[in-house]
Amino acid sequence: MSQVLIKNGKVIVGLNAQVESVDLLVKDKIIVEIRPNIDATSLKKQDKNLTIIDASDKLVSPGFIQTHLHLCQTLFRGSADDLELLDWLRLRVWPMEAAHNPASLAASAQLSVAELIKSGTTSALTMETVHHTETVLETVERTGFRATIGKCMMDKGHGVPARLSENTTDSLNASLDLLKSWHSNSGRVRCCFAPRFAISCTQGLLETISKIAQENNILIHTHASENRREIEVVESETGLRNVEYLQKVGLAGKNIALAHCVHVNEREQQILAETGTHVLHCPSSNLKLGSGIAPITEMLERGVSVSIGADGAPCNNNLDIFKEMRLSALLQKMRYGSTALPAKKAFYLATLAGAKALGLEKEIGSIEVGKHADIIIVNLNNLHCTPTPDLLSTLVYSANASDVETVIIDGQVVMHNRELKTMDEKEIIATARKEYYQLVSRAGI
Ligand code: GUN
Ligand code: FE
């Protein structure tokens, strides 16, 4: 048995995110007590290995959940600037994904997980590349991170390098093999289906994935309606708007997660709301690729489920949830006026809404007795956070990723006082640099 006691913090408690001065006791993976004055001395007598963390004057928050990331792309950070989506994919990202081998992919995944933990993200939904996804699963398993990971599926499309181009049966079999070996619905490491987007998948592939996913309660993670040229291609090929087409092939529903949805009309927003389809908002990526500002406020008003992700490092360039939360709020104010998306709502999108998209709202996303202990401790005693009349506002608008001091995932302390406990930061940086040079030379770009 392992126990962690967090003393004297200001804790963001419950579904309503109330800030309370309480202690927290974690037993194995689970939060078992939330109340003032949990007695450390008597607990220490019973359990010599009890870890006590002093959170005096610090904020204790549910760990952040990002619902759209590509861990495989973190090694491409800075290598694909100033392009719009389809050129960005064809000229830079696809050639680099095609050049990945297990060593470069492991380096990219480690670099990603280290950056995510250091900036307070404890769970993610990811889309990887076509090959070697088991390497990403192994890295996540070893580092203690929580993720739902999909092998990218691509069985159609122009400008796709031969190495990324699959036939439909092979693509399905490879995904099913990973599910068999790695997936458990209740586990910390899970798998999903990840067809890349409508224009790189055949209708047959999408329909088959929809059927298998529904029968087995598996999540489907894809991109949709991110870019004007992308939706024009979908319309010219299918005669339908992107979201209408996805609904027709069975990709609308509570187990469907669509990244972006920047260009969705009223009818499409209604489909998203009525079917419970999850929208994964990526504000930095939408700005850097010049894709647009997503109509998040309208979608939320219609009852669409929206959560947040940083997308890939080459279209961001960081995996920092603090930047994404703040930008989500600011962009909606630009589009809909200054009352749109207040801090508490942005915090919700980055925590509980992400848990819902993952189908894990009973397990994670808030600090409650019985939930898994995915918790971060943030030090707001610094110039840029002072004063703090409203702690949630400070967290969303003022705090930086580097203010996160301690991170606990599934009851395991994976960072304490900014030191990673399951990874060697210096070695990760050195390996990433080495693998980056070799990958670029293999990619020939
Ligand atoms: N659409 C299809 N693939 C991708 C990708 O890798 N990143 C982004 N941002 N959009 C995509
Ligand atoms: Fe993406």
Coordinates of C-alpha atoms and ligand atoms in Angstrom, one line a residue:
M1 CA 0.0 0.0 0.0
S2 CA 1.3 3.5 -0.8
Q3 CA -0.2 6.6 0.9
V4 CA 0.2 10.3 0.1
L5 CA -1.0 13.0 2.5
I6 CA -1.3 16.6 1.1
K7 CA -1.5 19.0 4.0
N8 CA -2.7 22.6 4.3
G9 CA -3.4 23.4 0.6
K10 CA -6.1 25.4 -1.0
V11 CA -7.9 22.6 -2.8
I12 CA -10.2 22.9 -5.9
V13 CA -12.8 20.4 -4.8
G14 CA -15.6 18.6 -6.5
L15 CA -17.6 19.0 -9.8
N16 CA -18.2 22.6 -9.0
A17 CA -14.6 23.5 -8.5
Q18 CA -14.9 25.1 -5.0
V19 CA -11.7 26.2 -3.4
E20 CA -11.5 24.9 0.2
S21 CA -8.8 24.8 2.8
V22 CA -8.6 21.0 3.4
D23 CA -6.1 18.1 3.5
L24 CA -6.2 15.2 1.0
L25 CA -5.3 11.6 1.7
V26 CA -4.5 9.3 -1.3
K27 CA -4.4 5.5 -0.7
D28 CA -2.8 3.5 -3.6
K29 CA -4.4 5.2 -6.6
I30 CA -7.5 6.7 -5.0
I31 CA -8.5 9.8 -3.1
V32 CA -9.9 8.5 0.2
E33 CA -10.3 11.5 2.4
I34 CA -10.8 15.3 1.9
R35 CA -11.2 17.2 5.1
P36 CA -9.4 19.7 7.3
N37 CA -6.8 18.5 9.8
I38 CA -6.1 14.9 8.8
D39 CA -3.7 13.8 11.5
A40 CA -0.3 13.1 10.0
T41 CA 1.3 11.7 13.2
S42 CA -1.2 8.9 13.7
L43 CA -1.1 8.0 10.0
K44 CA 2.8 8.0 10.1
K45 CA 2.6 5.5 13.0
Q46 CA 0.5 3.1 11.0
D47 CA 2.5 3.6 7.7
K48 CA 6.2 4.4 7.8
N49 CA 6.3 4.9 4.1
L50 CA 3.6 7.6 4.2
T51 CA 4.6 10.5 1.9
I52 CA 3.6 13.9 3.4
I53 CA 3.5 16.9 1.1
D54 CA 3.2 20.4 2.6
A55 CA 1.0 22.5 0.3
S56 CA 0.8 25.5 2.6
D57 CA -0.1 28.6 0.6
K58 CA -0.3 26.5 -2.5
L59 CA -3.1 25.6 -4.9
V60 CA -4.1 21.9 -5.2
S61 CA -5.9 21.3 -8.5
P62 CA -7.1 18.3 -10.5
G63 CA -4.4 17.5 -13.1
F64 CA -5.1 19.0 -16.5
I65 CA -6.5 16.8 -19.3
Q66 CA -5.6 17.5 -22.9
T67 CA -7.8 15.8 -25.5
H68 CA -5.8 16.4 -28.7
L69 CA -2.0 15.8 -28.9
H70 CA 0.4 14.1 -31.2
L71 CA 3.3 12.8 -29.1
C72 CA 5.0 11.6 -32.3
Q73 CA 5.2 15.2 -33.6
T74 CA 7.1 16.7 -30.7
L75 CA 10.4 16.0 -32.3
F76 CA 9.3 18.2 -35.3
R77 CA 9.0 21.3 -33.0
G78 CA 10.2 24.3 -35.0
S79 CA 10.5 22.3 -38.3
A80 CA 7.2 23.3 -39.9
D81 CA 6.6 27.0 -39.4
D82 CA 4.5 29.4 -41.5
L83 CA 2.4 26.9 -43.6
E84 CA -1.3 26.2 -43.8
L85 CA -2.6 22.8 -42.9
L86 CA -2.5 20.8 -46.1
D87 CA 1.0 22.1 -47.2
W88 CA 2.2 21.7 -43.6
L89 CA 1.2 18.0 -43.7
R90 CA 2.4 17.3 -47.2
L91 CA 5.7 19.2 -47.2
R92 CA 6.9 18.8 -43.6
V93 CA 4.8 16.6 -41.1
W94 CA 4.1 13.6 -43.3
P95 CA 7.8 13.2 -44.5
M96 CA 9.0 13.5 -40.9
E97 CA 6.4 11.0 -39.6
A98 CA 7.4 8.6 -42.4
A99 CA 11.0 8.9 -41.3
H100 CA 10.3 7.9 -37.7
N101 CA 11.8 4.7 -36.4
P102 CA 11.3 3.2 -32.9
A103 CA 14.2 5.1 -31.4
S104 CA 13.1 8.5 -32.7
L105 CA 9.5 7.9 -31.7
A106 CA 10.5 6.9 -28.2
A107 CA 12.6 10.1 -28.0
S108 CA 9.6 12.1 -29.2
A109 CA 7.2 10.4 -26.8
Q110 CA 9.5 10.9 -23.8
L111 CA 10.1 14.5 -24.6
S112 CA 6.3 15.0 -24.8
V113 CA 5.5 13.3 -21.6
A114 CA 8.2 15.1 -19.7
E115 CA 7.0 18.5 -21.0
L116 CA 3.4 17.6 -20.2
I117 CA 4.1 16.5 -16.6
K118 CA 6.2 19.5 -16.0
S119 CA 3.4 21.8 -17.1
G120 CA 0.6 20.1 -15.1
T121 CA -1.0 17.8 -17.7
T122 CA -1.8 14.4 -16.2
S123 CA -3.9 12.8 -19.0
A124 CA -4.1 13.0 -22.7
L125 CA -5.9 11.7 -25.8
T126 CA -3.4 11.3 -28.6
M127 CA -3.0 10.5 -32.2
E128 CA 0.3 8.9 -33.2
T129 CA 1.7 8.1 -36.6
V130 CA 1.0 5.0 -38.8
H131 CA 3.9 2.8 -37.5
H132 CA 5.5 1.9 -34.2
T133 CA 2.7 3.1 -31.9
E134 CA 3.6 0.4 -29.4
T135 CA 6.8 2.5 -28.7
V136 CA 4.6 5.4 -27.5
L137 CA 2.4 3.0 -25.4
E138 CA 5.5 1.6 -23.7
T139 CA 6.9 5.1 -23.0
V140 CA 3.6 6.2 -21.4
E141 CA 3.3 2.9 -19.4
R142 CA 6.9 3.4 -18.0
T143 CA 6.6 7.1 -17.2
G144 CA 3.4 6.8 -15.1
F145 CA 1.5 9.2 -17.5
R146 CA -2.2 8.5 -18.2
A147 CA -3.2 8.4 -21.9
T148 CA -5.6 7.1 -24.5
I149 CA -3.4 6.5 -27.6
G150 CA -4.4 5.9 -31.2
K151 CA -2.4 4.5 -34.1
C152 CA -3.0 6.9 -37.1
M153 CA -5.0 5.3 -39.9
M154 CA -4.5 6.4 -43.5
D155 CA -5.7 4.4 -46.4
K156 CA -6.3 7.1 -49.0
G157 CA -5.1 10.6 -50.1
H158 CA -2.8 12.6 -52.4
G159 CA 0.7 13.5 -51.4
V160 CA 0.9 10.8 -48.7
P161 CA 4.4 9.3 -48.5
A162 CA 4.4 5.6 -49.5
R163 CA 5.5 4.6 -46.0
L164 CA 2.4 6.1 -44.4
S165 CA 0.0 4.8 -47.0
E166 CA -1.8 1.7 -45.8
N167 CA -4.3 -0.7 -47.3
T168 CA -7.6 -0.8 -45.5
T169 CA -7.3 -4.3 -44.0
D170 CA -3.7 -3.8 -42.8
S171 CA -4.7 -0.5 -41.2
L172 CA -7.6 -2.2 -39.3
N173 CA -5.5 -5.2 -38.3
A174 CA -2.7 -3.1 -36.9
S175 CA -5.2 -1.1 -34.8
L176 CA -6.9 -4.2 -33.6
D177 CA -3.6 -5.8 -32.6
L178 CA -2.7 -2.8 -30.5
L179 CA -6.1 -2.8 -28.9
K180 CA -5.8 -6.5 -28.0
S181 CA -2.3 -6.1 -26.5
W182 CA -2.7 -2.8 -24.7
H183 CA -6.3 -1.7 -24.2
S184 CA -8.2 -2.0 -21.0
N185 CA -11.2 0.3 -20.3
S186 CA -10.2 0.9 -16.7
G187 CA -6.4 1.1 -17.2
R188 CA -4.1 4.1 -17.1
V189 CA -2.9 3.3 -20.6
R190 CA -5.7 2.8 -23.2
C191 CA -6.0 2.6 -27.0
C192 CA -8.4 4.3 -29.4
F193 CA -9.0 4.3 -33.1
A194 CA -7.4 7.3 -34.9
P195 CA -8.4 7.7 -38.5
R196 CA -6.4 10.8 -39.5
F197 CA -9.2 12.8 -41.2
A198 CA -11.9 12.3 -43.8
I199 CA -9.7 13.0 -46.8
S200 CA -7.1 10.4 -45.9
C201 CA -9.5 7.6 -45.1
T202 CA -11.9 5.6 -47.3
Q203 CA -15.6 5.5 -46.5
G204 CA -15.3 1.7 -46.0
L205 CA -12.5 2.2 -43.4
L206 CA -14.5 4.8 -41.5
E207 CA -17.7 2.7 -41.5
T208 CA -15.9 -0.4 -40.3
I209 CA -14.2 1.5 -37.5
S210 CA -17.5 3.0 -36.4
K211 CA -19.1 -0.5 -36.2
I212 CA -16.2 -2.1 -34.2
A213 CA -15.8 0.9 -31.9
Q214 CA -19.5 0.9 -31.0
E215 CA -19.6 -2.8 -30.4
N216 CA -16.6 -2.7 -28.1
N217 CA -17.0 0.7 -26.5
I218 CA -13.8 2.2 -28.0
L219 CA -13.2 5.9 -28.6
I220 CA -12.6 7.2 -32.1
H221 CA -10.2 10.2 -32.3
T222 CA -10.0 12.1 -35.6
H223 CA -9.6 15.6 -37.1
A224 CA -12.5 17.5 -38.7
S225 CA -13.3 20.9 -40.2
E226 CA -10.0 22.5 -39.3
N227 CA -9.2 24.3 -42.6
R228 CA -11.2 25.7 -45.5
R229 CA -9.3 23.8 -48.2
E230 CA -9.8 20.6 -46.2
I231 CA -13.6 21.0 -46.0
E232 CA -13.7 21.9 -49.8
V233 CA -12.0 18.6 -50.5
V234 CA -14.5 16.7 -48.3
E235 CA -17.4 18.5 -50.0
S236 CA -16.1 17.9 -53.5
E237 CA -15.6 14.2 -52.8
T238 CA -18.8 13.5 -50.8
G239 CA -21.3 16.3 -51.6
L240 CA -21.6 16.9 -47.9
R241 CA -20.3 19.2 -45.2
N242 CA -17.5 17.5 -43.2
V243 CA -19.6 16.8 -40.0
E244 CA -22.6 15.7 -42.0
Y245 CA -20.4 13.2 -43.9
L246 CA -18.9 11.9 -40.6
Q247 CA -22.4 11.4 -39.2
K248 CA -23.3 9.5 -42.4
V249 CA -20.4 7.0 -42.0
G250 CA -21.2 6.5 -38.3
L251 CA -18.7 9.0 -36.8
A252 CA -21.1 11.0 -34.6
G253 CA -21.8 10.0 -31.1
K254 CA -20.6 9.9 -27.5
N255 CA -17.5 7.8 -28.4
I256 CA -16.4 10.2 -31.2
A257 CA -13.9 13.0 -30.6
L258 CA -13.3 15.5 -33.3
A259 CA -10.3 17.8 -33.2
H260 CA -10.8 21.4 -34.3
C261 CA -14.3 22.0 -35.7
V262 CA -13.3 25.5 -36.7
H263 CA -15.5 25.7 -39.8
V264 CA -18.9 24.2 -38.7
N265 CA -22.2 25.7 -39.7
E266 CA -25.4 25.7 -37.6
R267 CA -26.6 22.4 -38.9
E268 CA -23.2 20.7 -38.1
Q269 CA -23.2 22.2 -34.6
Q270 CA -26.7 20.8 -34.1
I271 CA -25.4 17.4 -35.1
L272 CA -22.5 17.6 -32.7
A273 CA -24.9 18.7 -29.9
E274 CA -27.6 16.1 -30.6
T275 CA -25.3 13.2 -30.9
G276 CA -23.0 14.0 -27.9
T277 CA -20.0 14.1 -30.2
H278 CA -16.9 15.7 -28.5
V279 CA -15.1 18.7 -29.9
L280 CA -11.4 19.1 -29.1
H281 CA -10.5 22.7 -29.3
C282 CA -6.9 23.6 -30.2
P283 CA -6.6 27.4 -30.1
S284 CA -2.8 27.8 -30.6
S285 CA -2.7 25.4 -33.5
N286 CA -5.7 27.1 -35.1
L287 CA -3.9 30.4 -34.9
K288 CA -0.4 29.2 -36.0
L289 CA -1.8 27.3 -39.1
G290 CA -4.0 30.3 -39.8
S291 CA -7.1 27.9 -39.7
G292 CA -9.4 30.3 -37.9
I293 CA -11.1 30.9 -34.5
A294 CA -13.5 28.1 -33.6
P295 CA -17.1 29.0 -32.6
I296 CA -16.7 27.5 -29.1
T297 CA -19.1 29.9 -27.4
E298 CA -21.9 29.0 -29.9
M299 CA -21.2 25.3 -29.6
L300 CA -21.2 25.5 -25.8
E301 CA -24.5 27.4 -25.9
R302 CA -26.0 24.6 -28.0
G303 CA -24.8 22.0 -25.5
V304 CA -21.8 20.6 -27.4
S305 CA -19.1 18.9 -25.3
V306 CA -15.9 20.9 -25.8
S307 CA -12.4 20.2 -24.2
I308 CA -8.9 21.4 -25.0
G309 CA -5.6 20.2 -26.5
A310 CA -2.3 21.7 -27.7
D311 CA -2.3 19.5 -30.9
G312 CA 1.2 18.9 -32.2
A313 CA 4.4 20.8 -31.3
P314 CA 5.0 21.8 -35.0
C315 CA 1.8 23.8 -35.0
N316 CA 1.9 25.3 -31.5
N317 CA 5.0 25.1 -30.5
N318 CA 4.4 23.9 -26.9
L319 CA 2.3 21.3 -25.1
D320 CA 1.5 23.8 -22.3
I321 CA -2.1 23.7 -21.1
F322 CA -1.8 27.1 -19.4
K323 CA -1.2 28.7 -22.8
E324 CA -4.2 26.8 -24.3
M325 CA -6.6 27.6 -21.4
R326 CA -5.7 31.3 -21.5
L327 CA -5.9 31.5 -25.2
S328 CA -9.2 29.7 -25.3
A329 CA -10.7 32.4 -23.1
L330 CA -9.1 35.3 -24.9
L331 CA -10.0 34.2 -28.4
Q332 CA -13.7 33.7 -27.5
K333 CA -13.7 37.3 -26.1
M334 CA -12.3 38.5 -29.4
R335 CA -15.0 36.7 -31.3
Y336 CA -18.0 37.1 -29.0
G337 CA -17.2 39.9 -26.6
S338 CA -15.5 40.2 -23.2
T339 CA -18.0 38.2 -21.2
A340 CA -17.4 35.0 -23.3
L341 CA -15.6 32.0 -21.7
P342 CA -14.8 33.1 -18.2
A343 CA -11.9 31.6 -16.3
K344 CA -14.0 29.0 -14.4
K345 CA -15.4 27.7 -17.8
A346 CA -11.9 27.6 -19.3
F347 CA -10.7 25.6 -16.3
Y348 CA -13.7 23.2 -16.7
L349 CA -12.8 22.7 -20.4
A350 CA -9.2 21.8 -19.4
T351 CA -10.3 19.3 -16.6
L352 CA -13.7 17.7 -16.3
A353 CA -14.7 18.3 -19.9
G354 CA -11.6 16.4 -21.0
A355 CA -12.5 13.5 -18.7
K356 CA -15.9 13.4 -20.2
A357 CA -14.5 13.3 -23.7
L358 CA -12.3 10.3 -22.6
G359 CA -15.3 8.6 -21.0
L360 CA -13.5 8.8 -17.7
E361 CA -15.5 11.4 -15.8
K362 CA -16.2 8.9 -13.0
E363 CA -12.4 8.3 -12.6
I364 CA -10.7 11.7 -13.2
G365 CA -11.2 15.4 -13.9
S366 CA -12.0 16.6 -10.4
I367 CA -10.9 16.1 -6.8
E368 CA -13.5 13.9 -5.1
V369 CA -13.4 11.0 -2.7
G370 CA -13.3 7.7 -4.7
K371 CA -11.7 9.3 -7.8
H372 CA -8.2 8.4 -9.0
A373 CA -5.6 10.7 -7.6
D374 CA -4.5 12.8 -10.6
I375 CA -3.5 16.0 -8.8
I376 CA -1.1 19.0 -9.3
I377 CA 0.2 21.4 -6.7
V378 CA 0.8 24.9 -8.0
N379 CA 2.8 27.6 -6.3
L380 CA 1.2 31.0 -6.8
N381 CA 3.6 32.8 -4.4
N382 CA 5.4 34.8 -7.2
L383 CA 5.3 38.2 -8.7
H384 CA 3.2 37.4 -11.7
C385 CA 0.4 35.8 -9.7
T386 CA 0.2 38.5 -6.9
P387 CA -2.3 39.4 -5.6
T388 CA -4.9 36.5 -5.8
P389 CA -8.4 37.7 -5.3
D390 CA -9.8 34.7 -7.2
L391 CA -7.6 31.6 -7.4
L392 CA -9.3 30.1 -10.5
S393 CA -8.8 33.4 -12.3
T394 CA -5.2 33.5 -11.3
L395 CA -4.7 29.9 -12.4
V396 CA -6.2 30.6 -15.9
Y397 CA -5.1 34.1 -16.6
S398 CA -1.8 34.7 -14.6
A399 CA -0.1 31.4 -13.8
N400 CA 2.7 29.8 -15.9
A401 CA 3.4 26.1 -16.5
S402 CA 6.6 26.6 -14.4
D403 CA 4.5 27.4 -11.3
V404 CA 3.5 23.7 -11.2
E405 CA 5.6 22.2 -8.4
T406 CA 4.3 18.7 -7.8
V407 CA 2.4 16.2 -10.0
I408 CA 0.6 13.0 -8.9
I409 CA -0.8 10.6 -11.4
D410 CA -2.8 7.5 -10.3
G411 CA -1.5 8.1 -6.8
Q412 CA 2.2 8.1 -7.9
V413 CA 4.3 11.2 -7.4
V414 CA 5.8 11.8 -10.9
M415 CA 7.2 15.2 -10.2
H416 CA 8.1 16.8 -6.8
N417 CA 9.6 20.3 -6.4
R418 CA 9.9 20.4 -10.2
E419 CA 12.1 17.3 -10.4
L420 CA 10.8 14.5 -12.5
K421 CA 10.7 11.2 -10.7
T422 CA 10.2 8.7 -13.5
M423 CA 12.3 10.3 -16.2
D424 CA 15.8 11.9 -16.6
E425 CA 15.2 15.3 -18.0
K426 CA 18.8 16.0 -19.1
E427 CA 19.0 12.6 -20.9
I428 CA 15.6 13.2 -22.6
I429 CA 16.9 16.5 -24.0
A430 CA 20.2 15.0 -25.2
T431 CA 18.4 12.0 -26.8
A432 CA 15.8 14.2 -28.5
R433 CA 18.5 16.4 -30.1
K434 CA 20.4 13.4 -31.4
E435 CA 17.3 11.6 -32.8
Y436 CA 16.1 14.9 -34.3
Y437 CA 19.2 15.3 -36.5
Q438 CA 19.1 11.7 -37.6
L439 CA 15.3 11.9 -38.4
V440 CA 15.7 15.0 -40.5
S441 CA 18.5 13.4 -42.5
R442 CA 16.4 10.3 -43.1
A443 CA 13.4 12.5 -44.1
G444 CA 15.5 14.4 -46.6
I445 CA 13.8 17.7 -46.0
Ligands
GUN1 N1 -5.3 17.0 -39.9 C1 -4.9 15.8 -40.4 N2 -3.7 15.5 -39.8 C2 -3.4 16.5 -39.0 C3 -2.3 16.7 -38.0 O1 -1.4 15.9 -37.9 N3 -2.4 17.9 -37.3 C4 -3.4 18.8 -37.5 N4 -3.4 19.9 -36.8 N5 -4.4 18.6 -38.3 C5 -4.4 17.4 -39.1
FE2 FE -3.9 17.3 -34.7

